[in-house]
Coordinates of C-alpha atoms in Angstrom, one line a residue:
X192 CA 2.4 44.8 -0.5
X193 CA 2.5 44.2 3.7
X194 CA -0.3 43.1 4.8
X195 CA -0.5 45.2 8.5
X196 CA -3.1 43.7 11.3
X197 CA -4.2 45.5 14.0
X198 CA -6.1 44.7 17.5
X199 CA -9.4 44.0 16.5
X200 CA -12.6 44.8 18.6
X201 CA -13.6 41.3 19.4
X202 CA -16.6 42.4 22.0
X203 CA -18.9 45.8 21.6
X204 CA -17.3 46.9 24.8
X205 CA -14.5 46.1 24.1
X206 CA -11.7 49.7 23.5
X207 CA -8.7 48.0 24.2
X208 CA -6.8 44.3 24.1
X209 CA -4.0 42.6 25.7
X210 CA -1.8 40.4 23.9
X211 CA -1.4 37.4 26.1
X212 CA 0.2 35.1 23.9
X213 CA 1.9 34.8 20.2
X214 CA 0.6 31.5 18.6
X215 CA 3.4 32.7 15.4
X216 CA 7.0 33.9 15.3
X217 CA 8.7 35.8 12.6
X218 CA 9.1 33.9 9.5
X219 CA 6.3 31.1 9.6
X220 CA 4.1 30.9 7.5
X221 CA 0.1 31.4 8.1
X222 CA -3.2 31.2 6.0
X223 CA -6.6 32.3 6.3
X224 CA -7.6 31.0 9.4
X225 CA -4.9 29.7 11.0
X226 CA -4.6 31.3 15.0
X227 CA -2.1 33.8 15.6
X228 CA -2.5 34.8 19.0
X229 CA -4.3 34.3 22.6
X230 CA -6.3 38.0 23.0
X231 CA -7.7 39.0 26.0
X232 CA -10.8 41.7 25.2
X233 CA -13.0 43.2 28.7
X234 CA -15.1 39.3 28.4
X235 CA -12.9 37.0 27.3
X236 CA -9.3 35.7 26.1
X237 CA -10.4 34.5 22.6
X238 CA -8.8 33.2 19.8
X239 CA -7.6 35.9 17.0
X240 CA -7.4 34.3 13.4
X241 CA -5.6 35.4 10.2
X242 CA -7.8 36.6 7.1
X243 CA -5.1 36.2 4.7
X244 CA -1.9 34.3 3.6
X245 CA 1.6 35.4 4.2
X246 CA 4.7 35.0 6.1
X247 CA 5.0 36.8 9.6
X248 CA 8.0 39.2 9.2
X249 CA 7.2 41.2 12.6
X250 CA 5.5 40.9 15.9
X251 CA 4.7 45.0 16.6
X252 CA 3.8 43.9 20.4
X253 CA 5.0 41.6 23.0
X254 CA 3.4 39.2 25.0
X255 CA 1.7 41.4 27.8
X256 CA 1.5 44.2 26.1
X257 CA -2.2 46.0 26.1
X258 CA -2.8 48.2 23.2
X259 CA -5.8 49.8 21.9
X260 CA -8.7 48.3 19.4
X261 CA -6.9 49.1 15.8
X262 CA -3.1 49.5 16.5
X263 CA -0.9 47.3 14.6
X264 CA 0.4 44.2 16.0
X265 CA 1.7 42.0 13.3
X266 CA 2.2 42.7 9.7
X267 CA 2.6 40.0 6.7
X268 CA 4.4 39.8 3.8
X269 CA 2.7 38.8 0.7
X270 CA 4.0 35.9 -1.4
X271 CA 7.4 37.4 -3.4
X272 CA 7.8 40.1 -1.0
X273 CA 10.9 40.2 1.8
X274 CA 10.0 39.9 5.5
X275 CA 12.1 43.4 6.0
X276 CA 10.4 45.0 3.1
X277 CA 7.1 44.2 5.5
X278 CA 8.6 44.7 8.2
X279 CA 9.5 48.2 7.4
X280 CA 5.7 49.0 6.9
X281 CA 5.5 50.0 11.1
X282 CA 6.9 52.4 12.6
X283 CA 10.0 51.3 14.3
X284 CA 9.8 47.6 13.5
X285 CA 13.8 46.9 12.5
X286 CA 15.7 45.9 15.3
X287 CA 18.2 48.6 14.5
X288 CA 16.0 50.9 13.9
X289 CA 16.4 54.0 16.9
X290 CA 12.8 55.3 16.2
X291 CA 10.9 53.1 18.8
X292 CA 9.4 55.1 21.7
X293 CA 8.9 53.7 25.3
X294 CA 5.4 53.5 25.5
X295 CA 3.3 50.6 25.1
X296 CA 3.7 48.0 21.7
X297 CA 6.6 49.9 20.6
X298 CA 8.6 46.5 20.7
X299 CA 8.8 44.6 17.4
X300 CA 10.5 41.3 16.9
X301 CA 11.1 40.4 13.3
X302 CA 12.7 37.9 11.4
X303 CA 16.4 37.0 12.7
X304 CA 18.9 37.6 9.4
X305 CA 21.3 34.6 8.3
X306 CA 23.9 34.3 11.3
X307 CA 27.0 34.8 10.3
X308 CA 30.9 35.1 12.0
X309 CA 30.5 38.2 13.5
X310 CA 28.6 38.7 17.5
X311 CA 26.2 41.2 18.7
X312 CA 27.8 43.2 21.3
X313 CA 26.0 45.3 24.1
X314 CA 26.8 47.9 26.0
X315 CA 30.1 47.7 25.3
X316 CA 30.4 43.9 26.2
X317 CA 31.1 41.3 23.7
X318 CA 28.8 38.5 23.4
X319 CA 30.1 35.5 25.6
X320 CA 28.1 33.0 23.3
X321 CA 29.4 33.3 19.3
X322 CA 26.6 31.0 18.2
X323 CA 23.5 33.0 19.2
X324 CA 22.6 36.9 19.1
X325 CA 21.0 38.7 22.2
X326 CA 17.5 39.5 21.5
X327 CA 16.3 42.7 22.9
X328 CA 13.5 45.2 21.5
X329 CA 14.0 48.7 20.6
X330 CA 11.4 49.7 23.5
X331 CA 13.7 47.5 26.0
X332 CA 16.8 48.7 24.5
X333 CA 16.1 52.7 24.5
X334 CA 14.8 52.6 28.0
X335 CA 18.2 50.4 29.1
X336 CA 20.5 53.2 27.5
X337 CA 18.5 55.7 28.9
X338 CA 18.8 54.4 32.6
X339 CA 22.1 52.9 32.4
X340 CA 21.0 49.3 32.6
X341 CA 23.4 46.9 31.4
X342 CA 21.5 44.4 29.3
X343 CA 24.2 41.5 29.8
X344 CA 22.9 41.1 33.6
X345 CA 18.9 40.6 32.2
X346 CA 17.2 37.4 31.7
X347 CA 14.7 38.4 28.9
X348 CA 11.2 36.9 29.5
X349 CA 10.0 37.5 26.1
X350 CA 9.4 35.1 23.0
X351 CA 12.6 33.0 23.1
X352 CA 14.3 34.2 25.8
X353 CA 14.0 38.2 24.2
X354 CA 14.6 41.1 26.4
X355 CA 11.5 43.0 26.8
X356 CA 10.5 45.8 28.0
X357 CA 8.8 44.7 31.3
X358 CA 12.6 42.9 31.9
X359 CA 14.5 46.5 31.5
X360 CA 11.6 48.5 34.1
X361 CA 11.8 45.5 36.6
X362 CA 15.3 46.8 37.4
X363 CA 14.7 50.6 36.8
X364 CA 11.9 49.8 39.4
X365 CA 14.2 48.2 42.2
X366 CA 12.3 44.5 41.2
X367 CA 15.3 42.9 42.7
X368 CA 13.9 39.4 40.9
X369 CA 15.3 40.5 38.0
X370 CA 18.6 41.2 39.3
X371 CA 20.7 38.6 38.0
X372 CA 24.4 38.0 39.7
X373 CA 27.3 39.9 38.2
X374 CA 29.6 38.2 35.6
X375 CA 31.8 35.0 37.0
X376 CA 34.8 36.8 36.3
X377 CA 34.1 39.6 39.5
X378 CA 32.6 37.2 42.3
X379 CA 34.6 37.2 45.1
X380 CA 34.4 33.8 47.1
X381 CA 33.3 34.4 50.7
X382 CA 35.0 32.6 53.4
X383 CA 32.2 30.4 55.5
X384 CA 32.0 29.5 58.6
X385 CA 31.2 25.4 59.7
X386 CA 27.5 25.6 61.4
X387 CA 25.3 23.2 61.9
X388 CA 22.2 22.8 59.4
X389 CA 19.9 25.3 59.9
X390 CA 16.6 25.1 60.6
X391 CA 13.7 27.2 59.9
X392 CA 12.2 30.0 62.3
X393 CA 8.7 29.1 60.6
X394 CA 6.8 27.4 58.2
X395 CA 6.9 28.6 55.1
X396 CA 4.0 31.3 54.4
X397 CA 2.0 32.3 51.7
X398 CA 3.8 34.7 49.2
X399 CA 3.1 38.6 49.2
X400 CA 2.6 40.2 45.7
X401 CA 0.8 43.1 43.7
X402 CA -1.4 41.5 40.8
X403 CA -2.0 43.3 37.6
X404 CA -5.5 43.7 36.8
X405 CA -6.8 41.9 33.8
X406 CA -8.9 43.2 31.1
X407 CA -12.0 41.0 32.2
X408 CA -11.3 41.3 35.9
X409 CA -11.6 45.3 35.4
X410 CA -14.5 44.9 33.6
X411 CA -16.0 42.7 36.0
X412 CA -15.1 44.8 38.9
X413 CA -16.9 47.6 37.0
X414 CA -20.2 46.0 35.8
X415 CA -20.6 44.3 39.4
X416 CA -20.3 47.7 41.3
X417 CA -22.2 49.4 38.6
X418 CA -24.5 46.5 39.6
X419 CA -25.0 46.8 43.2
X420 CA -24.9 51.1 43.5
X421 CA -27.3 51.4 40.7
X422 CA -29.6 48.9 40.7
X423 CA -32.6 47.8 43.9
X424 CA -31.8 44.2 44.7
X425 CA -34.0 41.9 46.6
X426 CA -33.4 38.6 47.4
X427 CA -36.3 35.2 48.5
X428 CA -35.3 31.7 49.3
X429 CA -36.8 28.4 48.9
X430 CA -35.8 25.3 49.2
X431 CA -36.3 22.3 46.8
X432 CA -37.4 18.6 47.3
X433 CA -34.5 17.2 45.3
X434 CA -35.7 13.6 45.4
X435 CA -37.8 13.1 42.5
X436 CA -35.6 14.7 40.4
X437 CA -32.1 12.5 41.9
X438 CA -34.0 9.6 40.7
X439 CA -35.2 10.3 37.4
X440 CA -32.1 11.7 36.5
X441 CA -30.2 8.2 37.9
X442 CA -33.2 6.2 35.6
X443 CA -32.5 8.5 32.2
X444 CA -28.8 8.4 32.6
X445 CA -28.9 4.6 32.9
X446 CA -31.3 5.0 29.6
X447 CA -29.3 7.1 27.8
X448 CA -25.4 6.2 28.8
X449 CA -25.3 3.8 25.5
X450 CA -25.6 7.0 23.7
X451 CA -23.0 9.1 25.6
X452 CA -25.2 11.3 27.1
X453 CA -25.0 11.8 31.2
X454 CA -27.6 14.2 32.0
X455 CA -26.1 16.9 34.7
X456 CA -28.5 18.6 38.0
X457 CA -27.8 21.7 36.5
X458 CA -29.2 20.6 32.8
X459 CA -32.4 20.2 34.9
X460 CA -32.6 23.4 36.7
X461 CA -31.7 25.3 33.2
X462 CA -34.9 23.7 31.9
X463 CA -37.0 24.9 34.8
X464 CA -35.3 28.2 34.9
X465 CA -36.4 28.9 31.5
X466 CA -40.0 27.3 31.7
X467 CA -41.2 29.0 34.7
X468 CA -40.8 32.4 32.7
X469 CA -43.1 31.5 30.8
X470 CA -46.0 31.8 33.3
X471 CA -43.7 34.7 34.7
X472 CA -42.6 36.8 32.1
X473 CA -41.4 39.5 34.6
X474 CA -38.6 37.3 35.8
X475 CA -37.2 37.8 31.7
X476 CA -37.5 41.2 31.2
X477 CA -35.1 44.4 31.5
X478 CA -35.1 47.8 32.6
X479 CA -34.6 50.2 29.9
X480 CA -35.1 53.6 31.2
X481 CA -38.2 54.8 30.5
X482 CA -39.4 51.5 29.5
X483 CA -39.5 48.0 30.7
X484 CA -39.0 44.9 27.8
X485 CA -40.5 41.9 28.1
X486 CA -38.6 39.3 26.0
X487 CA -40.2 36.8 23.7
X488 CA -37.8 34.1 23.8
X489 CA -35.8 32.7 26.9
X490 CA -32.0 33.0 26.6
X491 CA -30.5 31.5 30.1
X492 CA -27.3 32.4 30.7
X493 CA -25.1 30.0 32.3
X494 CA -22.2 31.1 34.7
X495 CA -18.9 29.8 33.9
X496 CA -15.6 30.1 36.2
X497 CA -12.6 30.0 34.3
X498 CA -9.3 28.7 35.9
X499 CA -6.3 30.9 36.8
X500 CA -4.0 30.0 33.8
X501 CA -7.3 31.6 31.6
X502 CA -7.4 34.6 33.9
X503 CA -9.2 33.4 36.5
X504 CA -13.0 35.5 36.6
X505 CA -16.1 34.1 35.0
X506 CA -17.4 34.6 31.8
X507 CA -21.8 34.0 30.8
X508 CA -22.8 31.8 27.8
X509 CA -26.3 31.9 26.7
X510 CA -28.4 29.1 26.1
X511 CA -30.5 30.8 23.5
X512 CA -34.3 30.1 23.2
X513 CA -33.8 27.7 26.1
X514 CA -37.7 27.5 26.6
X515 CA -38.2 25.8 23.6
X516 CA -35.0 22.8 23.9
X517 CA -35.1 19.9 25.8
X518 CA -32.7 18.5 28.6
X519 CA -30.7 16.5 26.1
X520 CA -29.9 19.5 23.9
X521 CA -29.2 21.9 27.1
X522 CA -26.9 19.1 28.2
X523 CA -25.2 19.1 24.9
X524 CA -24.8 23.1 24.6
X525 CA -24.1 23.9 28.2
X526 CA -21.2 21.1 28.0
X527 CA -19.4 22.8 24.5
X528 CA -20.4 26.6 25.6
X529 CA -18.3 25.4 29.2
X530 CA -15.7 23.4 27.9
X531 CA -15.2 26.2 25.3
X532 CA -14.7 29.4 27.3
X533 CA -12.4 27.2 29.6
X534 CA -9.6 26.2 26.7
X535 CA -10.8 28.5 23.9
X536 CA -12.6 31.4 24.9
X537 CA -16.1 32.3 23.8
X538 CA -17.1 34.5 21.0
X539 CA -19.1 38.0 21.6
X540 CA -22.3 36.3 19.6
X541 CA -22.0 33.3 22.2
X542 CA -22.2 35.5 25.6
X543 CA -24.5 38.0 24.0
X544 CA -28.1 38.7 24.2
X545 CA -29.2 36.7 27.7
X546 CA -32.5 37.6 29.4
X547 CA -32.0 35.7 33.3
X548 CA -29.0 33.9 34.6
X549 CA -28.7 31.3 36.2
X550 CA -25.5 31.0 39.2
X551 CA -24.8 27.5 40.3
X552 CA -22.2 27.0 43.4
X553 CA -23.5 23.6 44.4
X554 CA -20.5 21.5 42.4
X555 CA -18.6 23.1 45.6
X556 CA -20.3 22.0 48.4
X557 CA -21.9 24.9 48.6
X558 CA -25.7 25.1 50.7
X559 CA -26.9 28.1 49.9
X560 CA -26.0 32.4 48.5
X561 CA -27.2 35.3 46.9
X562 CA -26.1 36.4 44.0
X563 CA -25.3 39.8 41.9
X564 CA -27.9 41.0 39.2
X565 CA -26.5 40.7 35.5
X566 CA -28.2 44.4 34.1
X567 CA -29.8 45.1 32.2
X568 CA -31.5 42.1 33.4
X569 CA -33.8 41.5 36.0
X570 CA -33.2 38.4 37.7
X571 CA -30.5 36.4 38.7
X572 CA -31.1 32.5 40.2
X573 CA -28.8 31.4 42.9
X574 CA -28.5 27.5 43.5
X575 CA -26.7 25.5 46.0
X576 CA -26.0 21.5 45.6
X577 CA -28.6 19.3 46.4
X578 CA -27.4 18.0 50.0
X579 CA -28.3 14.9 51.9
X580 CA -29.8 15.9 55.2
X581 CA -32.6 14.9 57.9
X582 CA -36.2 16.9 56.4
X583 CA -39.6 16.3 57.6
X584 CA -42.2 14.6 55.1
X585 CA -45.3 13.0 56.4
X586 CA -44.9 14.2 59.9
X587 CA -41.7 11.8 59.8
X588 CA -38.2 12.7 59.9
X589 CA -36.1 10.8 56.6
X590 CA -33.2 11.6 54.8
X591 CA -33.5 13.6 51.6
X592 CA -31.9 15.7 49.3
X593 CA -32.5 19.2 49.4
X594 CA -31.2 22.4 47.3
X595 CA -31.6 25.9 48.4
X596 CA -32.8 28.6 45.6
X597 CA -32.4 32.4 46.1
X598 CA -33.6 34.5 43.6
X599 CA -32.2 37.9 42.9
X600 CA -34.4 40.5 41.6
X601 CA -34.4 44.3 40.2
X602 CA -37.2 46.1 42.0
X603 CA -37.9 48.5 39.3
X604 CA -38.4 45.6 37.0
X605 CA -40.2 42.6 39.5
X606 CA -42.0 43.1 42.9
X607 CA -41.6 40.8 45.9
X608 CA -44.3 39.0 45.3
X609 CA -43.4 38.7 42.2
X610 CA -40.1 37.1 42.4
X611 CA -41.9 34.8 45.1
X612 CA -44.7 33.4 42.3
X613 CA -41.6 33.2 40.1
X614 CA -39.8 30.8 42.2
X615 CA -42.6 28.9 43.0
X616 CA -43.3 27.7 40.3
X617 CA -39.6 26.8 39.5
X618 CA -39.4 24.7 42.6
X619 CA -43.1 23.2 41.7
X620 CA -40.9 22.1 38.3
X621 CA -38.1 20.5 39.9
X622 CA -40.4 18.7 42.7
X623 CA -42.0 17.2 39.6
X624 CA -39.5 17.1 37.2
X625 CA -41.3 14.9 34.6
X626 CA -43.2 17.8 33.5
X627 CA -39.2 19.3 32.3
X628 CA -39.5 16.3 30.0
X629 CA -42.4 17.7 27.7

């Protein structure tokens, strides 16, 4: 019996996934646990893990492709059973099969069949290599024959150089990229002229292109409008006597490196993010409608940016009961929760649940911003770096360093005055920064 999996909802959000990449190919063999593929929900690419054992006898999507929660995207067959047995268990999934439609997923790859003497031909052509067979799915191949495309002139971009369907729509489209040059046996040589070398008109620019959304990137754009249209936003500033805290980080770091730990500014300023709620318990609270809730526990939620090759964006991991850890286990959770989302992805539990965030540009050399309210929370803290600059302290001008804090707030939830009480108190913590010790 096949063993069919489908897109899983890997968020509560989450409706539909794209499959950004295959981790298996037809024929290997998986276990429980083992990671199929690279899926990108509305949050997060994450990790998507078998629950059984079998052999992969087809791939029911392509790399790209973004089908809904539940379709099928890869079936198994069970120990004994043939890979096109289970692979005849979807819709469409033989490569001969003419029953594939061109919308979305309806590519499968399955496993190739013992080669033998005889070559694939297409459209009419014969193949010019006798050791390999073109690989082209049914989606690719039906909308080819239905637009005339010649699939001899495609460079497939697909698992192992496989013609997709993306490859056949480029050139339906007019993406003349895709256009390869016709066969060696019609080019006509063109006579040239001797010129001298050529030389530029200009530098070479930046390149011009049309980027696909992303599932996260949508759902970013859509929280963060949702954000600023529907919800009051006010924003105070103050800025922070780093000293105190420079050095007693530079002392426990000196402590500490013969046990691998290097305590971070930001480990800090989670601590005293979460402690000053505590005498503020307005700052960790949410709208709810009707009702405002006052959490009992702190959960800071840490901004994140992930790099391009992730999908760019940011995701939010939660230091959970934050109130109650100290700066070595902040240090230690912050560093996993980061290093995770940026090579593995997160998990929905792990992202879930926070009460304030915390937004921290100063790693770029950045002074001072505001930033965008995280609902249904009510506060959102904005920190630049600590920079080195001329301040006044006893009535004398010295160098310090200095960070700027802007708080952002939901009015519904947190008055002015408030948000101002809240931050004092956080700045009163990192001025005297052995109190985030106890």
């Amino acid at each position: 019996m096949s063993i069919e999996i489908t897109m899983p909802r890997l968020s509560d959000t989450m409706e539909e996934g794209t499959l950004v990449k295959w981790r298996v190919k037809p024929g290997d063999e998986v276990a429980s646990g083992d990671h199929l593929a690279d899926v990108e929900t509305d949050k997060a690419t994450m990790e998507l893990q078998a629950f059984d054992d079998g052999k992969v006898a087809a791939l029911a999507v392509e790399e790209g492709d973004t089908v809904p929660v539940g379709s099928p995207i890869l079936v198994l067959a069970e120990d004994g059973e043939s890979l096109e047995d289970a692979a005849a268990a979807l819709d469409g999934a033989s490569e001969g099969s003419n029953s594939g439609s061109a919308s979305e997923g309806g590519g499968v790859a399955v496993a190739d069949p013992p080669k033998t003497e005889t070559t694939t031909t297409i459209s009419g052509r014969p193949s010019e290599a006798t050791d390999s067979r073109m690989r082209v799915s049914p989606v690719a191949r039906k909308i080819a024959e239905e637009h005339g495309v010649d699939l001899m002139l495609l460079t497939g971009t697909g698992p192992d150089g496989r013609i997709i369907k993306r490859d056949v729509l480029a050139v339906v489209e007019g993406d003349s990229t895709q256009q390869t040059a016709a066969p060696a046996a019609t080019q006509v040589a063109k006579p040239q002229a001797a010129t001298a070398p050529s030389v530029p008109v200009a530098a070479v620019g930046m390149e011009a292109k049309t980027i696909n959304l992303t599932n996260m990137r949508k759902t970013i754009a859509r929280r963060l409008v949702e954000s600023k249209t529907t919800v009051p936003h006010f924003q105070v500033s103050m800025s922070i006597n780093m000293d105190p805290l420079m050095e007693l980080r530079k002392t426990l770091n000196v402590q500490l490196e013969a046990q691998g730990v290097k305590l971070s500014v930001n480990d800090f300023i989670t601590r005293a993010t979460a402690l000053a709620c505590l005498s503020h318990p307005a700052a960790n609270s949410s709208w709810n409608g009707d009702t405002i809730i006052q959490h009992g526990t702190v959960n800071v939620g840490v901004a994140v940016s992930l790099p391009e090759e992730r999908g760019g964006g940011l995701v939010v991991p939660v230091i959970r009961d934050a109130q109650n850890k100290g700066l070595r286990q902040i240090s230690e959770e912050t560093k996993r929760l980061a290093k995770k989302a940026r090579e593995t992805g997160l998990s929905p539990d792990e992202m879930a649940d926070g009460t304030i965030t915390l937004s921290n540009l100063g790693m770029y050399g950045v002074d001072q911003f505001t930033a965008i309210i995280n609902p249904p929370q009510s506060v959102i803290l904005a920190v630049g770096g600590a920079i080195e600059k001329p301040v006044v302290r006893d009535g004398q001008i010295v160098v310090g360093h200095v960070m700027s804090a802007t708080l952002s707030g939901d009015h519904r939830v947190i008055d002015g005055a408030q948000g101002a009480e809240y931050l004092a108190s956080f700045k009163q913590l990192l001025e005297n920064p052995a109190s985030l010790l106890v």
